[in-house]
């Protein structure tokens, strides 16, 4: 597939913008506003603002999701924390002593 020239890209962008404006006009006409009236112009501006806000919200949500995915990946690929060895607290009360008994075994108490 070949790359589009700047002229083709500009033409495509202009066509997309025209289609968007036609959509806005259709929405405002569907609401009952007549083209050329102040109400129609206000409707067009409000629709553009709502679309811009929705697009910004979508971008924010995508960025949040990307960050959450990245955090989850980092947590998944992070090395495990070092093992913590818990030493028992031995006192004389619970310490077992074993001494050789002279017969090849041990006496423990």
Backbone as ProteinMPNN parsed JSONL, in Angstrom:
{"seq_chain_A": "XXXXXXXXXXXXXXXXXXXXXXXXXXXXXXXXXXXXXXXXXXXXXXXXXXXXXXXXXXXXXXXXXXXXXXXXXXXXXXXXXXXXXXXXXXXXXXXXXXXXXXXXXXXXX", "coords_chain_A": {"N_chain_A": [[0.845, -1.175, 0.0], [0.609, 2.166, -0.895], [2.007, 5.277, 0.305], [0.057, 8.108, 1.145], [-0.098, 11.199, -0.577], [0.589, 14.579, 0.525], [-1.373, 16.237, -0.438], [-3.453, 14.456, -0.963], [-3.942, 13.578, 1.621], [-4.782, 15.99, 2.789], [-7.086, 16.42, 1.315], [-8.596, 14.202, 2.09], [-8.863, 14.759, 4.812], [-10.378, 17.095, 4.673], [-12.713, 16.087, 3.543], [-13.551, 14.405, 5.604], [-14.062, 16.303, 7.572], [-16.135, 17.722, 6.388], [-18.07, 15.712, 6.273], [-18.456, 15.347, 9.006], [-19.506, 17.862, 9.749], [-21.859, 17.785, 8.275], [-23.139, 15.75, 9.611], [-23.509, 17.002, 12.104], [-25.264, 19.041, 11.314], [-27.414, 17.492, 10.496], [-28.161, 16.375, 12.947], [-28.957, 18.662, 14.402], [-31.024, 19.56, 12.773], [-32.734, 17.422, 13.095], [-33.466, 17.85, 15.704], [-35.245, 19.809, 15.332], [-34.515, 22.393, 14.677], [-34.183, 25.157, 12.46], [-32.168, 25.587, 9.611], [-29.876, 28.27, 9.404], [-30.985, 29.767, 11.405], [-30.603, 31.377, 14.624], [-30.894, 29.585, 16.728], [-30.287, 27.178, 15.49], [-27.571, 27.584, 14.897], [-26.591, 27.832, 17.51], [-27.168, 25.263, 18.396], [-25.449, 23.773, 16.748], [-22.942, 24.637, 17.705], [-23.096, 23.767, 20.369], [-23.284, 21.012, 19.972], [-20.784, 20.507, 18.812], [-19.138, 21.188, 20.972], [-19.944, 19.255, 22.855], [-19.139, 16.946, 21.5], [-16.373, 17.389, 21.427], [-15.762, 17.352, 24.174], [-16.506, 14.727, 24.765], [-14.656, 13.367, 23.222], [-12.269, 14.173, 24.452], [-12.675, 13.009, 26.963], [-12.658, 10.355, 26.257], [-10.007, 10.075, 25.435], [-8.696, 10.559, 27.873], [-9.665, 8.368, 29.362], [-8.539, 6.283, 27.867], [-5.824, 6.781, 28.319], [-5.712, 6.374, 31.089], [-6.391, 3.653, 31.186], [-4.254, 2.58, 29.737], [-2.171, 3.211, 31.507], [-2.95, 1.722, 33.743], [-2.785, -0.847, 32.658], [-0.032, -0.921, 32.161], [0.967, -0.676, 34.778], [-0.03, -3.066, 35.85], [1.365, -4.896, 34.28], [3.992, -4.312, 35.044], [3.864, -5.076, 37.731], [3.383, -7.776, 37.397], [5.694, -8.668, 36.106], [7.69, -8.001, 37.816], [10.448, -8.794, 39.958], [10.166, -11.284, 42.528], [9.609, -10.375, 45.975], [12.315, -10.312, 48.36], [12.909, -13.288, 50.248], [11.778, -13.601, 53.539], [13.196, -14.749, 56.341], [12.022, -16.153, 59.177], [13.141, -16.253, 62.33], [12.862, -18.502, 64.98], [12.043, -17.645, 68.334], [13.939, -18.767, 70.637], [13.875, -19.848, 73.902], [15.146, -20.767, 77.109], [13.124, -22.315, 78.116], [11.801, -23.639, 76.04], [13.776, -24.953, 74.714], [15.462, -27.713, 73.44], [17.659, -30.117, 74.64], [20.194, -32.298, 73.684], [22.191, -35.04, 74.47], [24.984, -37.199, 73.945], [24.479, -40.651, 74.574], [26.305, -42.653, 74.977], [25.873, -45.105, 73.825], [25.739, -44.895, 71.123], [23.541, -43.353, 70.571], [21.265, -40.668, 71.44], [20.32, -38.835, 74.317], [17.603, -36.878, 74.947], [16.134, -33.932, 76.326]], "CA_chain_A": [[0.0, 0.0, 0.0], [1.449, 3.355, -1.018], [1.736, 6.394, 1.205], [-0.733, 9.171, 0.524], [0.581, 12.488, -0.666], [0.027, 15.594, 1.422], [-2.608, 16.729, -1.051], [-4.487, 13.443, -0.731], [-4.256, 13.615, 3.05], [-5.554, 17.204, 3.032], [-8.404, 16.201, 0.73], [-9.298, 13.251, 2.951], [-9.2, 15.478, 6.042], [-11.467, 18.009, 4.343], [-13.913, 15.27, 3.358], [-13.977, 13.96, 6.93], [-14.63, 17.456, 8.268], [-17.432, 18.002, 5.769], [-18.997, 14.678, 6.725], [-18.744, 15.64, 10.411], [-20.421, 19.01, 9.791], [-23.162, 17.328, 7.773], [-23.733, 15.012, 10.723], [-23.988, 17.993, 13.074], [-26.442, 19.69, 10.739], [-28.515, 16.524, 10.545], [-28.603, 16.267, 14.341], [-29.691, 19.877, 14.784], [-32.287, 19.547, 12.017], [-33.585, 16.408, 13.725], [-34.003, 18.45, 16.925], [-36.299, 20.739, 14.947], [-34.005, 23.737, 14.407], [-34.116, 25.487, 11.031], [-30.858, 26.09, 9.193], [-29.807, 29.724, 9.262], [-31.497, 30.446, 12.607], [-29.671, 31.442, 15.767], [-31.035, 28.341, 17.487], [-29.542, 26.15, 14.748], [-26.152, 27.875, 15.114], [-26.293, 27.453, 18.903], [-27.183, 23.8, 18.446], [-24.209, 23.302, 16.114], [-21.835, 24.904, 18.632], [-23.237, 22.868, 21.525], [-22.963, 19.648, 19.537], [-19.332, 20.448, 18.664], [-18.556, 21.176, 22.324], [-20.201, 17.94, 23.447], [-18.274, 15.98, 20.821], [-15.002, 17.635, 21.868], [-15.657, 16.842, 25.547], [-16.563, 13.26, 24.714], [-13.378, 12.905, 22.684], [-11.274, 14.364, 25.514], [-12.919, 12.0, 27.994], [-12.212, 9.08, 25.698], [-8.54, 10.081, 25.487], [-8.327, 10.405, 29.289], [-9.942, 6.976, 29.731], [-7.532, 5.433, 27.223], [-4.564, 6.978, 29.03], [-5.833, 5.687, 32.39], [-6.351, 2.212, 30.948], [-2.874, 2.262, 29.374], [-1.359, 3.256, 32.724], [-3.336, 0.567, 34.566], [-2.192, -2.025, 32.013], [1.409, -0.862, 32.385], [1.193, -0.996, 36.198], [-0.279, -4.498, 36.03], [2.479, -5.609, 33.642], [5.166, -4.142, 35.899], [3.671, -5.902, 38.926], [3.471, -9.18, 36.98], [7.056, -9.011, 35.701], [8.651, -7.607, 38.85], [10.978, -9.938, 40.701], [9.484, -11.449, 43.818], [10.337, -9.751, 47.081], [13.225, -11.263, 49.001], [12.283, -14.112, 51.291], [12.083, -13.196, 54.899], [13.301, -15.93, 57.18], [11.63, -15.829, 60.548], [13.873, -17.058, 63.301], [12.078, -18.714, 66.198], [12.614, -17.082, 69.545], [14.158, -19.9, 71.536], [14.256, -19.541, 75.282], [15.529, -21.995, 77.821], [11.926, -23.093, 78.405], [11.409, -24.522, 74.948], [14.969, -25.447, 74.059], [15.696, -29.15, 73.666], [19.088, -30.45, 74.705], [20.475, -33.714, 73.454], [23.564, -35.438, 74.811], [25.242, -38.605, 73.578], [24.243, -41.551, 75.695], [27.368, -43.646, 75.066], [25.498, -46.314, 73.112], [25.531, -44.516, 69.726], [22.313, -42.581, 70.463], [21.227, -39.428, 72.185], [19.264, -38.592, 75.306], [17.135, -35.485, 74.785], [15.151, -33.476, 77.296]], "C_chain_A": [[0.891, 1.239, 0.0], [1.049, 4.417, 0.001], [0.971, 7.471, 0.454], [0.08, 10.45, 0.49], [-0.086, 13.465, 0.296], [-1.288, 16.135, 0.866], [-3.748, 15.746, -0.814], [-4.905, 13.42, 0.734], [-5.113, 14.833, 3.382], [-6.973, 17.041, 2.495], [-9.228, 15.254, 1.594], [-9.736, 13.93, 4.25], [-10.381, 16.417, 5.808], [-12.778, 17.241, 4.17], [-14.456, 14.789, 4.703], [-14.636, 15.108, 7.694], [-16.003, 17.808, 7.694], [-18.48, 16.982, 6.214], [-19.396, 14.919, 8.177], [-19.746, 16.787, 10.516], [-21.805, 18.627, 9.287], [-23.889, 16.55, 8.872], [-24.286, 15.942, 11.787], [-25.269, 18.671, 12.575], [-27.648, 18.762, 10.791], [-29.058, 16.386, 11.966], [-29.459, 17.474, 14.729], [-31.011, 19.982, 14.033], [-33.252, 18.559, 12.649], [-34.181, 16.928, 15.034], [-35.071, 19.49, 16.62], [-35.833, 22.159, 14.684], [-33.891, 23.942, 12.899], [-32.746, 26.061, 10.718], [-30.932, 27.596, 8.98], [-30.315, 30.465, 10.481], [-30.422, 30.461, 13.691], [-29.712, 30.153, 16.58], [-30.246, 27.208, 16.819], [-28.043, 26.335, 14.964], [-25.736, 27.498, 16.53], [-26.244, 25.943, 19.056], [-25.889, 23.231, 17.871], [-23.022, 23.483, 17.063], [-21.895, 23.955, 19.834], [-22.868, 21.429, 21.159], [-21.454, 19.485, 19.373], [-18.647, 20.387, 20.024], [-18.745, 19.818, 22.992], [-19.307, 16.875, 22.822], [-16.819, 16.125, 21.277], [-14.794, 17.111, 23.29], [-15.659, 15.316, 25.586], [-15.241, 12.694, 24.2], [-12.272, 13.048, 23.729], [-11.436, 13.306, 26.603], [-12.448, 10.63, 27.522], [-10.688, 8.979, 25.751], [-8.061, 9.873, 26.919], [-8.536, 8.956, 29.735], [-8.924, 6.034, 29.121], [-6.195, 5.554, 27.93], [-4.584, 6.276, 30.384], [-5.729, 4.181, 32.211], [-4.939, 1.77, 30.58], [-1.989, 2.225, 30.606], [-1.679, 2.068, 33.63], [-2.75, -0.71, 33.979], [-0.697, -2.074, 32.251], [1.743, -1.215, 33.832], [1.005, -2.487, 36.458], [0.861, -5.317, 35.436], [3.728, -5.519, 34.51], [5.057, -5.025, 37.146], [3.843, -7.379, 38.584], [4.909, -9.58, 36.691], [8.097, -8.641, 36.743], [9.192, -8.848, 39.556], [10.27, -10.062, 42.04], [10.283, -10.777, 44.926], [11.252, -10.775, 47.732], [12.499, -12.03, 50.108], [12.716, -13.623, 52.656], [12.071, -14.451, 55.756], [13.01, -15.512, 58.618], [12.333, -16.8, 61.479], [12.995, -17.264, 64.531], [12.807, -18.116, 67.4], [12.75, -18.209, 70.564], [14.58, -19.395, 72.91], [14.643, -20.854, 75.945], [14.324, -22.886, 78.086], [11.594, -24.058, 77.273], [12.615, -25.045, 74.161], [15.157, -26.924, 74.438], [17.198, -29.394, 73.65], [19.254, -31.947, 74.525], [21.946, -33.977, 73.74], [23.765, -36.887, 74.379], [25.091, -39.5, 74.797], [25.297, -42.651, 75.822], [27.056, -44.931, 74.333], [25.242, -46.027, 71.624], [24.241, -43.731, 69.513], [22.413, -41.32, 71.278], [20.098, -39.459, 73.192], [18.873, -37.119, 75.203], [16.132, -35.169, 75.881], [14.68, -32.089, 76.968]], "O_chain_A": [[1.818, 1.345, 0.803], [-0.082, 4.451, 0.488], [1.213, 7.712, -0.728], [0.845, 10.746, 1.408], [-1.175, 13.212, 0.811], [-2.205, 16.452, 1.624], [-4.87, 16.146, -0.504], [-6.085, 13.261, 1.047], [-6.06, 14.733, 4.161], [-7.94, 17.465, 3.128], [-10.42, 15.478, 1.805], [-10.847, 13.703, 4.73], [-11.275, 16.519, 6.647], [-13.833, 17.703, 4.606], [-15.667, 14.767, 4.919], [-15.642, 14.913, 8.377], [-16.922, 18.151, 8.438], [-19.626, 17.334, 6.495], [-20.554, 14.715, 8.541], [-20.715, 16.706, 11.271], [-22.812, 19.096, 9.817], [-25.102, 16.678, 9.039], [-25.377, 15.723, 12.314], [-26.228, 18.846, 13.326], [-28.762, 19.19, 11.091], [-30.269, 16.291, 12.166], [-30.537, 17.329, 15.304], [-32.008, 20.442, 14.59], [-34.452, 18.823, 12.731], [-35.266, 16.506, 15.434], [-35.727, 19.997, 17.53], [-36.66, 23.049, 14.488], [-33.546, 23.021, 12.159], [-32.225, 26.904, 11.448], [-31.91, 28.123, 8.45], [-30.105, 31.673, 10.595], [-29.476, 29.674, 13.674], [-28.681, 29.685, 17.063], [-29.621, 26.389, 17.493], [-27.322, 25.363, 15.187], [-24.669, 26.92, 16.738], [-25.386, 25.407, 19.758], [-25.302, 22.313, 18.443], [-22.194, 22.583, 17.205], [-20.876, 23.411, 20.259], [-22.225, 20.723, 21.935], [-20.897, 18.453, 19.748], [-17.694, 19.631, 20.212], [-17.824, 19.293, 23.618], [-18.78, 16.009, 23.52], [-16.12, 15.134, 21.487], [-13.769, 16.496, 23.58], [-14.909, 14.699, 26.343], [-14.767, 11.667, 24.685], [-11.437, 12.156, 23.879], [-10.448, 12.77, 27.106], [-11.907, 9.845, 28.301], [-10.142, 7.924, 26.074], [-7.131, 9.104, 27.159], [-7.68, 8.384, 30.41], [-8.486, 5.086, 29.773], [-5.501, 4.555, 28.125], [-3.597, 5.657, 30.783], [-5.058, 3.506, 32.991], [-4.469, 0.728, 31.036], [-1.156, 1.33, 30.752], [-0.774, 1.475, 34.219], [-2.268, -1.566, 34.721], [-0.144, -3.141, 32.516], [2.687, -1.962, 34.089], [1.779, -3.099, 37.195], [1.278, -6.317, 36.019], [4.438, -6.507, 34.698], [6.036, -5.644, 37.565], [4.382, -8.146, 39.381], [5.31, -10.704, 36.994], [9.277, -8.943, 36.565], [8.475, -9.834, 39.728], [9.83, -9.068, 42.616], [11.501, -10.631, 44.817], [10.992, -11.976, 47.662], [11.62, -11.509, 50.794], [13.876, -13.279, 52.881], [11.05, -15.128, 55.874], [13.668, -14.639, 59.182], [12.134, -18.013, 61.411], [12.444, -16.302, 65.066], [14.036, -18.094, 67.454], [11.795, -18.554, 71.26], [15.522, -18.615, 73.044], [14.469, -21.927, 75.366], [14.482, -24.094, 78.263], [11.151, -25.178, 77.526], [12.455, -25.533, 73.042], [15.026, -27.311, 75.599], [17.91, -28.933, 72.757], [18.546, -32.749, 75.134], [22.824, -33.232, 73.306], [22.842, -37.699, 74.439], [25.514, -39.155, 75.9], [25.182, -43.504, 76.702], [27.933, -45.79, 74.233], [24.6, -46.826, 70.943], [23.878, -43.466, 68.367], [23.486, -40.942, 71.748], [19.044, -40.044, 72.942], [19.711, -36.23, 75.354], [15.371, -36.037, 76.309], [13.842, -31.537, 77.681]]}, "name": "protein", "num_of_chains": 1, "seq": "XXXXXXXXXXXXXXXXXXXXXXXXXXXXXXXXXXXXXXXXXXXXXXXXXXXXXXXXXXXXXXXXXXXXXXXXXXXXXXXXXXXXXXXXXXXXXXXXXXXXXXXXXXXXX"}
